[in-house]
Structure formats: C-alpha cells, structure tokens
Coordinates of C-alpha atoms in Angstrom, one line a residue:
X276 CA 33.8 -10.5 2.2
X277 CA 30.6 -11.8 1.1
X278 CA 29.1 -11.5 -2.5
X279 CA 25.3 -11.4 -3.3
X280 CA 23.1 -10.4 -6.2
X281 CA 21.0 -8.2 -4.1
X282 CA 21.2 -6.7 -0.6
X283 CA 18.4 -5.2 1.3
X284 CA 18.8 -2.7 4.1
X285 CA 16.1 -2.8 6.6
X286 CA 13.8 -5.6 7.9
X287 CA 10.6 -3.6 8.0
X288 CA 7.6 -4.1 5.7
X289 CA 9.4 -2.8 2.7
X290 CA 12.5 -4.7 3.4
X291 CA 10.9 -8.0 4.1
X292 CA 8.8 -7.8 0.9
X293 CA 11.8 -6.9 -1.1
X294 CA 14.2 -9.3 0.2
X295 CA 11.5 -12.2 -0.3
X296 CA 10.7 -11.0 -3.9
X297 CA 14.4 -10.9 -4.9
X298 CA 14.9 -14.4 -3.4
X299 CA 12.1 -16.1 -5.0
X300 CA 13.4 -14.6 -8.3
X301 CA 16.4 -16.7 -7.8
X302 CA 18.8 -13.9 -6.8
X303 CA 21.4 -14.7 -4.0
X304 CA 19.9 -12.2 -1.5
X305 CA 21.1 -10.6 1.9
X306 CA 18.7 -8.9 4.4
X307 CA 20.8 -6.6 6.7
X308 CA 19.1 -5.5 9.9
X309 CA 20.4 -4.1 13.1
X310 CA 18.4 -6.7 15.1
X311 CA 16.9 -9.9 13.6
X312 CA 14.1 -9.7 16.3
X313 CA 12.9 -6.6 14.7
X314 CA 12.1 -8.1 11.4
X315 CA 8.4 -7.5 10.5
X316 CA 7.7 -5.3 13.6
X317 CA 4.7 -3.3 13.4
X318 CA 5.8 -0.1 14.9
X319 CA 2.4 1.8 14.7
X320 CA -1.0 0.3 14.7
X321 CA -1.0 -3.5 14.5
X322 CA -3.5 -3.5 11.5
X323 CA -3.1 -4.5 7.8
X324 CA -5.4 -3.3 5.0
X325 CA -8.2 -0.9 4.6
X326 CA -9.6 1.2 1.8
X327 CA -7.0 1.2 -1.0
X328 CA -4.4 -0.3 1.3
X329 CA -6.3 -3.6 1.2
X330 CA -6.1 -3.5 -2.6
X331 CA -2.3 -3.2 -2.3
X332 CA -2.0 -6.3 0.0
X333 CA -4.2 -8.4 -2.2
X334 CA -1.8 -7.4 -5.2
X335 CA 1.2 -8.3 -3.4
X336 CA -0.3 -11.6 -2.5
X337 CA -1.2 -12.1 -6.2
X338 CA 2.6 -11.9 -7.1
X339 CA 3.2 -14.4 -4.3
X340 CA 4.4 -11.8 -1.8
X341 CA 4.2 -12.4 2.0
X342 CA 2.4 -9.6 3.7
X343 CA -1.3 -11.2 2.9
X344 CA -0.2 -14.5 4.3
X345 CA 1.3 -13.1 7.4
X346 CA -1.7 -10.9 8.0
X347 CA -4.1 -13.8 7.7
X348 CA -2.0 -15.9 10.0
X349 CA -2.0 -13.2 12.7
X350 CA -5.4 -11.5 12.1
X351 CA -7.7 -11.2 15.2
X352 CA -10.4 -9.1 13.8
X353 CA -11.3 -9.3 10.1
X354 CA -13.6 -6.7 8.6
X355 CA -14.6 -5.7 5.1
X356 CA -14.7 -2.0 4.8
X357 CA -17.3 -0.3 2.6
X358 CA -19.3 -3.6 2.6
X359 CA -22.6 -1.8 1.7
X360 CA -20.9 -0.2 -1.4
X361 CA -19.7 -2.0 -4.7
X362 CA -16.8 -4.3 -4.7
X363 CA -14.6 -1.8 -6.4
X364 CA -14.3 0.3 -3.3
X365 CA -14.6 -2.4 -0.6
X366 CA -11.2 -2.9 1.3
X367 CA -10.3 -5.9 3.5
X368 CA -8.7 -5.0 6.9
X369 CA -7.6 -7.0 9.9
X370 CA -6.4 -6.1 13.4
X371 CA -3.2 -8.3 13.9
X372 CA -1.7 -9.8 16.9
X373 CA 1.5 -7.8 17.0
X374 CA 3.7 -10.6 18.4
X375 CA 2.4 -13.3 16.1
X376 CA 2.6 -11.2 13.0
X377 CA 6.4 -10.4 13.9
X378 CA 7.1 -14.1 14.6
X379 CA 5.4 -15.3 11.4
X380 CA 7.3 -12.8 9.2
X381 CA 10.5 -13.7 10.9
X382 CA 10.1 -17.5 10.2
X383 CA 9.2 -16.9 6.7
X384 CA 12.5 -14.9 6.2
X385 CA 14.5 -17.6 8.0
X386 CA 13.0 -20.3 5.8
X387 CA 13.2 -18.6 2.4
X388 CA 15.6 -20.1 0.0
X389 CA 18.4 -17.8 -1.4
X390 CA 18.0 -15.6 1.5
X391 CA 20.6 -14.8 4.2
X392 CA 19.8 -12.7 7.2
X393 CA 22.7 -10.5 8.5
X394 CA 22.6 -8.8 11.8
X395 CA 24.6 -5.8 11.6
X396 CA 24.3 -1.9 11.1
X397 CA 25.0 -0.5 7.6
X398 CA 27.1 2.7 7.9
X399 CA 28.0 3.3 4.2
X400 CA 27.8 2.2 0.6
X401 CA 30.7 0.4 -1.3
X402 CA 31.2 2.4 -4.5
X403 CA 32.6 1.6 -7.9
X404 CA 32.8 5.0 -9.4
X405 CA 29.3 6.3 -9.4
X406 CA 27.7 2.9 -8.9
X407 CA 26.6 1.3 -5.7
X408 CA 28.4 -2.1 -5.5
X409 CA 27.5 -3.1 -1.9
X410 CA 27.4 -2.1 1.6
X411 CA 29.9 -1.3 4.4
X412 CA 29.0 -2.4 8.0
X413 CA 29.7 -0.8 11.3
X414 CA 32.8 -3.3 11.9
X415 CA 34.1 -2.0 8.4
X416 CA 33.4 -5.5 6.7
X417 CA 32.0 -5.3 3.3
X418 CA 29.0 -7.1 1.6
X419 CA 29.1 -6.8 -2.2
X420 CA 26.2 -7.0 -4.4
X421 CA 24.9 -6.1 -7.9
X422 CA 22.1 -4.3 -6.6
X423 CA 21.2 -2.6 -3.2
X424 CA 17.7 -1.7 -1.8
X425 CA 17.6 0.9 0.9
X426 CA 14.5 0.7 3.1
X427 CA 15.2 2.9 6.0
X428 CA 11.5 3.9 6.9
X429 CA 11.5 6.6 9.5
X430 CA 15.2 6.1 10.6
X431 CA 16.8 8.4 8.2
X432 CA 17.9 11.4 10.6
X433 CA 14.8 10.4 12.7
X434 CA 13.8 12.7 15.6
X435 CA 11.2 11.7 18.2
X436 CA 9.2 14.5 19.7
X437 CA 7.1 14.4 23.0
X438 CA 6.0 17.9 23.9
X439 CA 9.2 20.1 24.1
X440 CA 11.5 17.0 24.5
X441 CA 13.3 15.8 21.3
X442 CA 15.9 13.2 20.9
X443 CA 17.2 11.2 18.0
X444 CA 15.5 7.9 17.1
X445 CA 14.0 5.9 14.2
X446 CA 11.1 4.8 16.4
X447 CA 10.6 4.5 20.2
X448 CA 13.7 2.4 21.6
X449 CA 15.7 2.4 18.3
X450 CA 18.5 4.4 17.1
X451 CA 18.1 6.7 14.0
X452 CA 20.4 6.3 11.0
X453 CA 22.7 9.3 10.5
X454 CA 25.7 7.9 8.7
X455 CA 23.5 6.7 5.8
X456 CA 21.7 10.1 5.7
X457 CA 25.1 11.6 5.3
X458 CA 25.9 9.5 2.4
X459 CA 22.6 10.2 0.8
X460 CA 23.5 13.9 1.2
X461 CA 26.7 13.1 -0.8
X462 CA 24.7 11.8 -3.7
X463 CA 23.0 15.1 -4.1
X464 CA 19.6 13.6 -4.2
X465 CA 16.6 16.0 -3.5
X466 CA 15.5 15.5 0.3
X467 CA 12.6 16.7 2.3
X468 CA 11.4 16.4 5.8
X469 CA 8.0 14.6 6.8
X470 CA 6.6 13.6 10.1
X471 CA 4.2 10.9 11.4
X472 CA 2.8 10.2 14.8
X473 CA 1.5 7.6 17.1
X474 CA -1.1 7.5 19.9
X475 CA -0.3 6.7 23.6
X476 CA -0.7 2.8 24.3
X477 CA -3.2 2.0 27.1
X478 CA -3.3 -0.8 29.6
X479 CA -6.6 -2.6 28.7
X480 CA -7.0 -3.9 32.2
X481 CA -7.6 -0.3 33.3
X482 CA -10.4 0.5 30.7
X483 CA -14.0 0.3 31.7
X484 CA -15.1 -2.0 28.8
X485 CA -18.6 -2.5 30.2
X486 CA -19.9 1.0 29.3
X487 CA -18.3 1.0 25.7
X488 CA -19.8 0.3 22.4
X489 CA -18.1 -2.7 20.9
X490 CA -17.3 -3.5 17.3
X491 CA -17.1 -7.1 16.3
X492 CA -15.3 -8.9 13.6
X493 CA -17.1 -10.0 10.4
X494 CA -19.0 -13.3 10.7
X495 CA -17.8 -14.2 7.3
X496 CA -14.2 -12.8 7.1
X497 CA -12.5 -11.6 3.9
X498 CA -9.0 -12.9 4.0
X499 CA -6.0 -11.3 2.2
X500 CA -4.2 -14.3 0.6
X501 CA -5.8 -16.2 -2.3
X502 CA -4.1 -19.2 -0.7
X503 CA -6.0 -18.9 2.7
X504 CA -9.1 -20.7 3.4
X505 CA -9.7 -20.4 7.2
X506 CA -9.0 -17.9 10.1
X507 CA -6.6 -19.5 12.4
X508 CA -6.8 -17.0 15.3
X509 CA -9.6 -16.3 17.7
X510 CA -11.5 -13.1 16.8
X511 CA -11.9 -10.2 19.2
X512 CA -14.0 -7.1 19.4
X513 CA -12.7 -3.5 19.5
X514 CA -14.3 -0.8 21.8
X515 CA -15.4 2.5 20.8
X516 CA -15.2 5.7 22.7
X517 CA -15.2 9.4 21.9
X518 CA -13.5 12.6 22.6
X519 CA -15.7 15.4 24.1
X520 CA -15.7 19.0 25.0
X521 CA -13.6 18.4 28.0
X522 CA -11.1 16.6 26.0
X523 CA -10.8 19.5 23.3
X524 CA -10.6 22.1 26.0
X525 CA -7.6 20.3 27.5
X526 CA -5.9 20.1 24.2
X527 CA -6.7 23.6 23.2
X528 CA -5.2 25.0 26.5
X529 CA -2.0 23.0 25.9
X530 CA -1.5 23.5 22.1
X531 CA 1.7 25.6 22.6
X532 CA 3.1 22.6 24.6
X533 CA 2.6 20.2 21.5
X534 CA 5.8 19.7 19.6
X535 CA 4.0 20.5 16.3
X536 CA 2.3 23.5 17.5
X537 CA 5.1 24.7 19.6
X538 CA 7.3 25.1 16.6
X539 CA 9.5 22.1 17.2
X540 CA 8.5 20.2 13.9
X541 CA 9.3 21.4 10.4
X542 CA 8.2 18.2 8.7
X543 CA 4.8 17.9 6.9
X544 CA 2.4 15.4 8.6
X545 CA -0.2 13.0 6.9
X546 CA -3.4 15.1 6.1
X547 CA -5.4 11.8 6.1
X548 CA -4.3 10.6 9.5
X549 CA -4.1 13.9 11.5
X550 CA -3.0 14.2 15.1
X551 CA -5.7 14.8 17.9
X552 CA -4.2 18.3 18.0
X553 CA -4.9 18.8 14.4
X554 CA -8.5 17.5 14.6
X555 CA -9.3 19.9 17.5
X556 CA -7.8 22.9 15.5
X557 CA -8.9 22.1 11.8
X558 CA -12.3 20.7 12.9
X559 CA -13.2 23.2 15.5
X560 CA -16.9 23.0 15.1
X561 CA -16.9 19.3 16.1
X562 CA -17.5 18.4 19.8
X563 CA -16.4 14.8 19.4
X564 CA -14.2 12.5 17.5
X565 CA -14.6 8.6 17.4
X566 CA -11.7 6.6 19.1
X567 CA -11.2 3.0 18.4
X568 CA -9.8 0.9 21.2
X569 CA -7.9 -1.8 19.3
X570 CA -6.3 -4.7 21.2
X571 CA -2.7 -5.3 20.2
X572 CA -2.7 -9.1 20.7
X573 CA -4.7 -12.1 22.2
X574 CA -2.2 -12.3 25.2
X575 CA -1.2 -8.6 25.3
X576 CA -3.1 -6.1 27.6
X577 CA -1.8 -3.2 25.3
X578 CA -4.7 -1.2 23.6
X579 CA -3.9 1.0 20.6
X580 CA -6.4 4.0 20.8
X581 CA -6.9 4.7 17.1
X582 CA -7.6 8.3 16.5
X583 CA -5.7 10.2 19.1
X584 CA -2.0 10.5 17.7
X585 CA -0.2 13.3 19.4
X586 CA 3.0 15.1 20.3
X587 CA 1.7 16.7 23.5
X588 CA 3.6 16.0 26.7
X589 CA 3.1 12.9 28.5
X590 CA 1.3 14.5 31.5
X591 CA -1.2 16.2 29.3
X592 CA -1.7 12.8 27.4
X593 CA -2.8 11.3 30.7
X594 CA -5.2 14.2 31.3
X595 CA -6.9 14.1 27.9
X596 CA -7.1 10.3 27.8
X597 CA -8.8 10.1 31.1
X598 CA -11.4 12.7 30.1
X599 CA -13.0 10.1 27.8
X600 CA -15.8 7.7 28.6
X601 CA -14.4 4.3 29.8
X602 CA -10.9 5.7 30.2
X603 CA -11.3 7.6 33.4
X604 CA -8.8 5.2 35.1
X605 CA -6.7 4.3 32.0
X606 CA -3.0 3.8 32.4
X607 CA -0.6 4.9 29.7
X608 CA 2.1 2.2 29.0
X609 CA 3.8 4.1 26.4
X610 CA 3.3 7.9 25.6
X611 CA 2.3 8.9 22.0
X612 CA 4.9 10.7 20.1
X613 CA 5.7 12.3 16.6
X614 CA 8.5 11.4 14.7
X615 CA 10.3 13.6 12.0
X616 CA 12.6 12.0 9.3
X617 CA 14.3 12.5 6.0
X618 CA 12.8 11.3 2.7
X619 CA 14.0 11.4 -0.9
X620 CA 11.9 13.2 -3.4
X621 CA 10.5 10.2 -5.4
X622 CA 10.8 11.9 -8.7
X623 CA 14.5 11.2 -8.4
X624 CA 13.5 7.4 -9.1
X625 CA 12.6 5.6 -12.2
X626 CA 9.4 3.5 -12.3
X627 CA 11.3 0.3 -11.4
X628 CA 12.3 2.4 -8.1
X629 CA 15.9 2.6 -9.0
X630 CA 17.7 6.0 -8.4
X631 CA 18.2 7.5 -11.8
X632 CA 21.6 9.2 -10.9
X633 CA 23.0 6.5 -8.6
X634 CA 23.1 3.1 -10.5
X635 CA 22.7 0.0 -8.5
X636 CA 20.6 1.6 -5.7
X637 CA 16.9 1.3 -5.2
X638 CA 14.7 2.9 -2.7
X639 CA 11.5 1.4 -1.1
X640 CA 9.2 2.5 1.5
X641 CA 8.8 5.6 3.7
X642 CA 12.2 7.0 2.3
X643 CA 10.0 7.7 -0.8
X644 CA 7.6 9.8 1.0
X645 CA 4.7 7.3 1.7
X646 CA 3.0 6.3 5.0
X647 CA 1.6 2.9 6.0
X648 CA 2.8 -0.6 6.1
X649 CA 0.9 -1.6 2.9
X650 CA 2.5 1.2 0.6
X651 CA 5.8 0.2 2.0
X652 CA 5.5 -3.5 1.3
X653 CA 4.3 -2.8 -2.3
X654 CA 7.2 -0.6 -3.0
X655 CA 9.4 -3.4 -1.5
X656 CA 7.8 -6.0 -4.0
X657 CA 8.6 -3.7 -6.9
X658 CA 12.2 -2.9 -5.8
X659 CA 12.9 -6.5 -5.0
X660 CA 11.7 -7.7 -8.3
X661 CA 13.6 -5.2 -10.3
X662 CA 16.7 -5.4 -8.3
X663 CA 16.8 -9.1 -9.0
X664 CA 16.1 -8.5 -12.8
X665 CA 19.0 -5.9 -12.7
X666 CA 21.3 -8.4 -11.3
X667 CA 20.4 -11.1 -13.8
X668 CA 20.7 -8.5 -16.7
X669 CA 16.9 -8.4 -17.5
X670 CA 15.0 -5.4 -18.4
X671 CA 12.9 -3.6 -15.6
X672 CA 9.4 -4.5 -14.9
X673 CA 7.1 -1.4 -14.8
X674 CA 3.5 -1.9 -13.2
X675 CA 0.9 0.1 -15.2
X676 CA -1.9 2.4 -14.0
X677 CA -4.4 0.4 -15.6
X678 CA -3.0 -3.0 -14.4
X679 CA -2.8 -2.5 -10.6
X680 CA -2.9 -0.1 -7.5
X681 CA 0.9 -0.7 -7.4
X682 CA 1.3 1.0 -10.6
X683 CA -1.0 3.8 -9.7
X684 CA 1.2 4.4 -6.5
X685 CA 4.4 4.1 -8.3
X686 CA 3.4 6.5 -11.2
X687 CA 2.0 9.1 -8.6
X688 CA 5.2 9.0 -6.8
X689 CA 7.7 9.2 -9.6
X690 CA 5.7 11.5 -11.7
X691 CA 4.1 14.0 -9.2
X692 CA 6.3 13.6 -6.2
X693 CA 4.7 14.3 -2.6
X694 CA 4.0 17.2 -0.5
X695 CA 2.8 15.1 2.3
X696 CA 3.2 11.5 3.4
X697 CA 1.5 9.5 0.5
X698 CA -1.5 7.2 1.3
X699 CA -3.3 5.0 -1.1
X700 CA -7.0 5.6 -1.7
X701 CA -9.2 4.0 -4.2
X702 CA -9.9 7.4 -5.6
X703 CA -6.4 7.7 -6.9
X704 CA -7.1 5.0 -9.5
X705 CA -9.0 6.1 -12.7
X706 CA -9.4 2.4 -13.6
X707 CA -10.8 1.3 -10.2
X708 CA -13.6 -0.5 -11.6
X709 CA -11.4 -3.1 -13.0
X710 CA -8.6 -2.7 -10.2
X711 CA -10.7 -4.6 -7.6
X712 CA -9.3 -6.4 -4.6
X713 CA -11.2 -9.4 -5.4
X714 CA -9.6 -9.8 -8.8
X715 CA -6.1 -8.9 -8.0
X716 CA -4.9 -12.6 -8.8
X717 CA -6.6 -12.4 -12.2
X718 CA -4.7 -9.3 -13.0
X719 CA -1.3 -10.2 -11.8
X720 CA -0.5 -13.8 -10.9
X721 CA 0.1 -14.9 -14.5
X722 CA 2.6 -11.8 -14.8
X723 CA 4.2 -12.9 -11.7
X724 CA 4.6 -16.4 -13.1
X725 CA 5.9 -15.2 -16.4
X726 CA 8.8 -13.2 -14.7
X727 CA 9.5 -16.2 -12.2
X728 CA 8.2 -15.0 -8.9
X729 CA 5.2 -17.0 -8.4
X730 CA 5.5 -20.6 -7.0
X731 CA 4.2 -23.9 -8.3
X732 CA 1.9 -24.0 -5.5
X733 CA 0.3 -20.8 -6.1
X734 CA 0.1 -21.2 -9.8
X735 CA -1.7 -24.6 -9.6
X736 CA -4.2 -23.0 -7.3
X737 CA -4.8 -20.0 -9.5
X738 CA -5.0 -22.2 -12.6
X739 CA -7.7 -24.3 -11.1
X740 CA -9.5 -21.0 -10.1
X741 CA -9.1 -19.6 -13.5
X742 CA -10.3 -22.7 -15.3
X743 CA -13.4 -22.8 -13.0
X744 CA -14.1 -19.0 -13.7
X745 CA -13.8 -19.6 -17.4
X746 CA -16.2 -22.6 -17.4
X747 CA -18.8 -20.8 -15.2
X748 CA -18.7 -17.8 -17.3
X749 CA -19.0 -19.9 -20.4
X750 CA -22.1 -21.8 -19.1
X751 CA -23.7 -18.2 -18.2
X752 CA -23.0 -16.8 -21.6
X753 CA -23.9 -19.9 -23.6
X754 CA -27.7 -19.2 -24.0
X755 CA -29.6 -15.9 -24.6
X756 CA -33.0 -15.7 -23.1
X757 CA -36.1 -13.7 -24.1
X758 CA -37.5 -11.1 -21.8
X759 CA -40.5 -13.4 -21.3
X760 CA -38.3 -16.3 -20.4
X761 CA -36.4 -14.2 -18.0
X762 CA -39.6 -12.8 -16.4
X763 CA -41.0 -16.2 -15.8
X764 CA -38.1 -17.0 -13.3
X765 CA -39.1 -13.9 -11.2
X766 CA -36.5 -11.5 -12.7
X767 CA -38.1 -8.1 -13.5
X768 CA -37.1 -6.7 -16.7
X769 CA -38.4 -4.6 -19.5
X770 CA -40.5 -6.9 -21.7
X771 CA -39.8 -4.9 -24.8
X772 CA -36.1 -5.5 -25.2
X773 CA -33.3 -7.8 -26.6
X774 CA -32.2 -11.3 -25.5
X775 CA -29.7 -11.4 -22.7
X776 CA -27.4 -14.1 -21.3
X777 CA -27.5 -15.2 -17.7
X778 CA -24.2 -13.4 -17.3
X779 CA -25.6 -10.1 -18.4
X780 CA -28.4 -10.5 -16.0
X781 CA -26.1 -10.7 -13.1
X782 CA -25.3 -7.1 -13.6
X783 CA -28.9 -6.2 -12.9
X784 CA -29.9 -5.2 -9.2
X785 CA -31.4 -7.7 -7.0
X786 CA -30.8 -10.5 -9.3
X787 CA -29.9 -13.8 -7.2
X788 CA -27.9 -16.7 -8.0
X789 CA -31.0 -18.9 -7.3
X790 CA -32.9 -17.2 -10.1
X791 CA -29.8 -17.6 -12.3
X792 CA -29.6 -21.2 -11.4
X793 CA -33.3 -21.8 -12.5
X794 CA -32.3 -20.3 -15.9
X795 CA -29.0 -22.1 -16.1
X796 CA -29.2 -25.3 -14.0
X797 CA -25.5 -26.2 -14.9
X798 CA -24.4 -23.0 -12.7
X799 CA -25.4 -24.6 -9.4
X800 CA -22.5 -27.2 -9.9
X801 CA -19.9 -24.5 -9.4
X802 CA -18.5 -23.6 -6.0
X803 CA -20.2 -20.7 -4.3
X804 CA -16.9 -18.5 -4.4
X805 CA -16.5 -18.9 -8.0
X806 CA -20.2 -17.7 -8.8
X807 CA -19.6 -14.8 -6.5
X808 CA -16.5 -13.9 -8.5
X809 CA -18.3 -14.3 -11.8
X810 CA -21.0 -12.0 -10.4
X811 CA -18.5 -9.2 -9.5
X812 CA -17.2 -9.6 -13.0
X813 CA -20.6 -9.3 -14.6
X814 CA -21.5 -6.3 -12.4
X815 CA -18.7 -4.2 -13.9
X816 CA -18.4 -5.7 -17.3
X817 CA -20.3 -2.9 -19.3
X818 CA -18.5 -0.2 -17.5
X819 CA -15.0 -1.9 -18.1
X820 CA -15.9 -2.2 -21.8
X821 CA -16.4 1.5 -22.1
X822 CA -13.3 2.1 -19.9
X823 CA -11.2 0.0 -22.4
X824 CA -11.0 2.9 -24.7
X825 CA -9.2 4.9 -22.2
X826 CA -7.0 2.0 -21.3
X827 CA -6.1 1.6 -25.0
X828 CA -5.2 5.3 -25.4
X829 CA -2.9 5.1 -22.2
X830 CA -1.0 2.0 -23.6
X831 CA -0.6 3.8 -26.9
X832 CA 1.1 6.7 -25.3
X833 CA 3.1 4.4 -23.1
X834 CA 4.5 2.8 -26.2
X835 CA 5.9 6.1 -27.2
X836 CA 9.2 6.0 -25.2
X837 CA 11.3 9.1 -24.3
X838 CA 15.0 8.5 -24.1
X839 CA 16.5 9.0 -20.8
X840 CA 18.8 11.7 -22.3
X841 CA 16.1 13.6 -24.2
X842 CA 17.0 17.4 -24.0
X843 CA 13.7 19.4 -23.1
X844 CA 15.7 22.7 -23.5
X845 CA 16.0 22.0 -27.2
X846 CA 12.1 22.3 -27.5
X847 CA 11.2 25.7 -28.7
X848 CA 8.1 27.2 -26.9
X849 CA 8.0 25.0 -23.9
X850 CA 7.7 27.1 -20.7
X851 CA 10.6 27.2 -18.3
X852 CA 8.4 25.7 -15.7
X853 CA 7.5 22.6 -17.6
X854 CA 11.1 22.4 -18.9
X855 CA 12.4 22.2 -15.4
X856 CA 9.6 19.6 -14.2
X857 CA 10.3 17.4 -17.3
X858 CA 14.0 17.6 -16.9
X859 CA 13.6 16.7 -13.2
X860 CA 11.1 13.8 -13.6
X861 CA 12.5 12.5 -16.7
X862 CA 9.2 10.6 -17.9
X863 CA 9.9 7.3 -19.5
X864 CA 7.1 7.7 -22.0
X865 CA 4.4 10.1 -23.2
X866 CA 1.7 9.0 -20.9
X867 CA 3.9 9.6 -17.8
X868 CA 4.7 13.2 -19.3
X869 CA 1.0 13.9 -19.6
X870 CA 0.5 13.2 -15.9
X871 CA 3.2 15.9 -14.8
X872 CA 1.5 18.7 -12.9
X873 CA 0.8 21.8 -15.2
X874 CA 1.3 19.7 -18.3
X875 CA -0.9 21.0 -21.2
X876 CA -2.1 19.5 -24.4
X877 CA 0.1 22.2 -26.4
X878 CA 3.1 21.4 -24.4
X879 CA 2.5 17.6 -24.8
X880 CA 2.3 18.4 -28.5
X881 CA 5.7 20.1 -28.6
X882 CA 7.2 17.1 -26.8
X883 CA 5.6 14.7 -29.1
X884 CA 6.8 16.8 -32.3
X885 CA 10.4 16.8 -30.9
X886 CA 10.3 13.0 -30.4
X887 CA 9.0 12.5 -34.0
X888 CA 11.6 14.8 -35.3
X889 CA 14.5 12.9 -33.6
X890 CA 13.1 9.5 -34.7
X891 CA 13.0 10.7 -38.3
X892 CA 16.5 12.1 -38.0
X893 CA 18.1 8.9 -36.7
X894 CA 16.1 6.7 -39.1

C-alpha cells in the first residue's frame, strides 16, 4: 500500500497541471493514468490558446505551470489573434505538433520532483467515513492520500456517436470510465450530460494545396511562457477552404442520420464551437463557412479541418468533405464523431475546487462542465495547489475575479453553474483592461512565490523584469513637460493644457517610442520588450485607475464572509427561488452571493442584515 499527500486521477491537461502544481508545492504526489503514453495527449485540435484561452495559459505559466512551456516547445504556427485591437483582447495561439507536445509533457512529468506516475485504472475511492482517503485500483490495491483530484475529462460514462452507431468510449480508441461514474452517483452529487465533437481527420497528401489560400505564422511570434525567448520548431502555414451550397445540401439531406439531429444525443453541445450540422441549420442564410486545414505535426500527414465537427455517418462525411475546394480527392483517416459524457454541476464545488459535501475530493477539467484544454489546465492548477495546501493543513487559495481570468472562470462555474460547455472569453471579465495576457506575470508570479509554487529560476527572471519595468516607468514619470515642449518633438497635443509626463504621453494614439526617447533620452537604454510593456501599462493606466473603485467595492464585499452553515431559510422575506439557489451554491462571501443569477439588491440586503445580526449576537 502506498501513501501520498495528493493523488491525481487522469493524465490529460487538467491532470498533468494538477500533479505538477501539487508536486512543486512540495506535496508527495501520484499521477494515476491508464496509459503513461497518453499523458498530455491532445485528443481534439492540436492547438493551444486563442481569445481568452491564451490569457489562461499565460496565467498558468505565471504561476510556474507547464502548459505554456510545452506549447512553446511544440508550436509550429504561432499567431496573435486580434492583433489590430488593443492588448486587453489580444490572444496568443499556436498550432502544436501533436506528438512533440505529448512527448514534452511526458518528459516533464517523468522528471518532476515529488511526483510518481502510476499506470493503472482507478475503479473506486478509499473512504474514511464520508471522507475520500485514497483510490482503489483495478487490481484491488489501494493508494492512500490526504487529497484526491479527479480529472476524468470526457471519460465519465462517455459514449461516442457516429451517425446511428453509438458505443462506450472516453475518446476514440479509449474505454469510458463507468465504475467511477457509479461511485460519483453514490455521493449524490448533481450530475448532467454534455457533448462535444471533433471533425474527420484528413490525409494531407490527398489535398490539393495549390488552389487553396494559405495562412502563415506571425513573423514576430508571441510565445506563451515568460521564460521562452525563441521558437524551437519550424513554422508552417495552414490552408483555408470553405463549405459551399453543395456541402450544405448534402448535410441537410442527411440531418436525420446525424446522431444529434437523429435523437441519439441528449447532452448539450458547445454553442461557440458548433458542429457543421448546427451551422447549416442555425445559419441557414449563409452559403459558406470557413474551414482551416491545420497540420497536426511536422512529420505527420494528418490534417485537422477546423470548422466541420460532426456526428454524421462516415459515408456522408466523405461526401461533404469532398464537395469542398481542394478536398475533392481528400481521404479521411479517422471519421469525426460526437462524444457525450457526464459532468458534475460545478455549484457543488467550493472556490478551491473541492467538493463541498465530499471532504478530500477535488474536481478539475471537463468533469466540471468546461470545454477546452486551457480551461482544464487552469482548473488543474487551482485543484493541485489547493489539494497540496489541504494536505499540509494550510488555508485554501482563492483566485479573485479582479486578479485573473482563472478567478473569473472558477467564480463563474461555482456561482452560476453551466447550461452548456463553458468556454473562456475576454468578455466574461469585467476587469479585462487590467487582466491582460501580457501582464499575467506582474499579476500572479509574486503570489505564486509567496505560496511556494514558483521556482528560483522563474522568480529570478521575473524579479529582473520587474526591476527594469519599475526603473523604466520611473524615468518616464520623472519629468513633466509643457505642451510646447511636447509639440516640439512632433507630438500633436492641445497647446492649452497641463504638463504631462512621458508615461502619460504613451497613452496618446500614434505616439512612438522614438518621440518619447527624444523627450527622455534615458528611455533608450532599456530593452525594447520592457518599453513595449511599459507602453501597454500606460495605455490603460487612466481606465484602470477609474476601474479601481469597482475593484475596491468587490474586495470589500469579499471580506464579508458567509459561514458555510449559514441558514438561508431563517431569512424572512427571501424568495423561495433565491433561498434554494443560495443553499445550493453556498457562497463564501457577499460578493459571490451578489453574482448568483436572479439576486436583487433587496435580497442581498436581507442576507447582509442576517449576517450582521448573527455577528452581533455572537459578539
């Protein structure tokens, strides 16, 4: 029998991040996976990042997580999305070499101190009363732990659908997890059913690339890890084709043969990543949809046609694929499919991702109703850090909404739950001007160091950068210039106005660093990357200052804690609907209570009044 501080079940994106986080916190950690070779596998599109998602990866990296480093090591097409818009809504993304990503992640796991990999199937939990105290393996051996993190992805009672054919599976080629689903049933947790899908994989050697539009990688790539300084892999182009009227006719004629439209699927799919059947039905007025032909690796002929996920039969997939330009002779290597799986209503979790009614158990990833590698990894980070803190007797770590996209996601999940697979967008963050991808390290690395999850190497790199940023900003704020002085350097400004510093001038449109260097020659001595970062900070400085009032109000409400045993039934005048929601969510503070759907100022005042009454009574 083995003993650990933390056991992680599952070696996907949530599991690897959770295991690495717990281990670097000093917890003796075990990662249990059915096949070691499946650690870090990219079961859908081999791509990392995007709008909102790229922010999450940068935040994971700022806390010394692994996804950003592995994405950089395997990236074969780096692109910064929304480049023409402001830094707050730009999102780094890369197409990865699937095999290299998996190999790099496995090597990191194998070489992580305090982490042991166990190749086995978990069939049950070891219980001490109501508390999870470890896991039981298929051979009936037990692995004991102070905390267990479950990251089952789409494996919990997973069912794969291709047309009218359905069979049990967690993903193509892998068995579903049924015994653990039965155990979750026994806990009485609120469960739901979701679905996701994947497109057919194509043989790139059978595609007519010569007639297709190409999308190239950025000349100046935006990497994910703050420790990365170069792109190690050759960069490739993606092809672009489009569906057409013929494609749509084929799909319409065969809708009843689709697993979703044929009534074989009850789970709700991701609205923001619809199947091609959904696109044809929901956007009936459109004659064409863009399809990106994305290589899965430098030495792999497999192409991922991003935009045509499906649950149609394999023969119909061939027909509609070959109706598109450049794909007339395309051969399908693996048919697309939909997968349906169980998830736990995340309102059953605390903000540290522990299950409120099952002590010792944490959940992370798609089991919590999310979709995407990045959302899963960010949850893995949160669960791993907090499982390690639980094992050592420390208080849980909660990420705030004003502090990180991680905090936004966790709060959304645990407060509002999900009606469809949750996907991160920049629009979900009310403080997104300060929660930029470029400043994730400025927001989170010191926090990571304070709790013990940031290495000496990263801290030294960050401290050097922070010192340069402080010095550069100090030089730019040291002197105020008159409008006349400013205009003499080619900067157009109202001549009737106040003096401004060079830092303030950086917020003006079309102001260049060359002009600023003329005003403040000392600025030219700083590295270009440091000046660019100071420029981004200056661009949003005034907005963030105004936003700070909202942040202060939020923090004030967060300081007013609500006891976990708080009785909402005792509040006179609170509606039955809100009483039920508050009892289910069990918000940890007044700020979280305010974000529950349907909460009104009057109802919040009743909750506040009851808290004050109990505080006075106990004083």
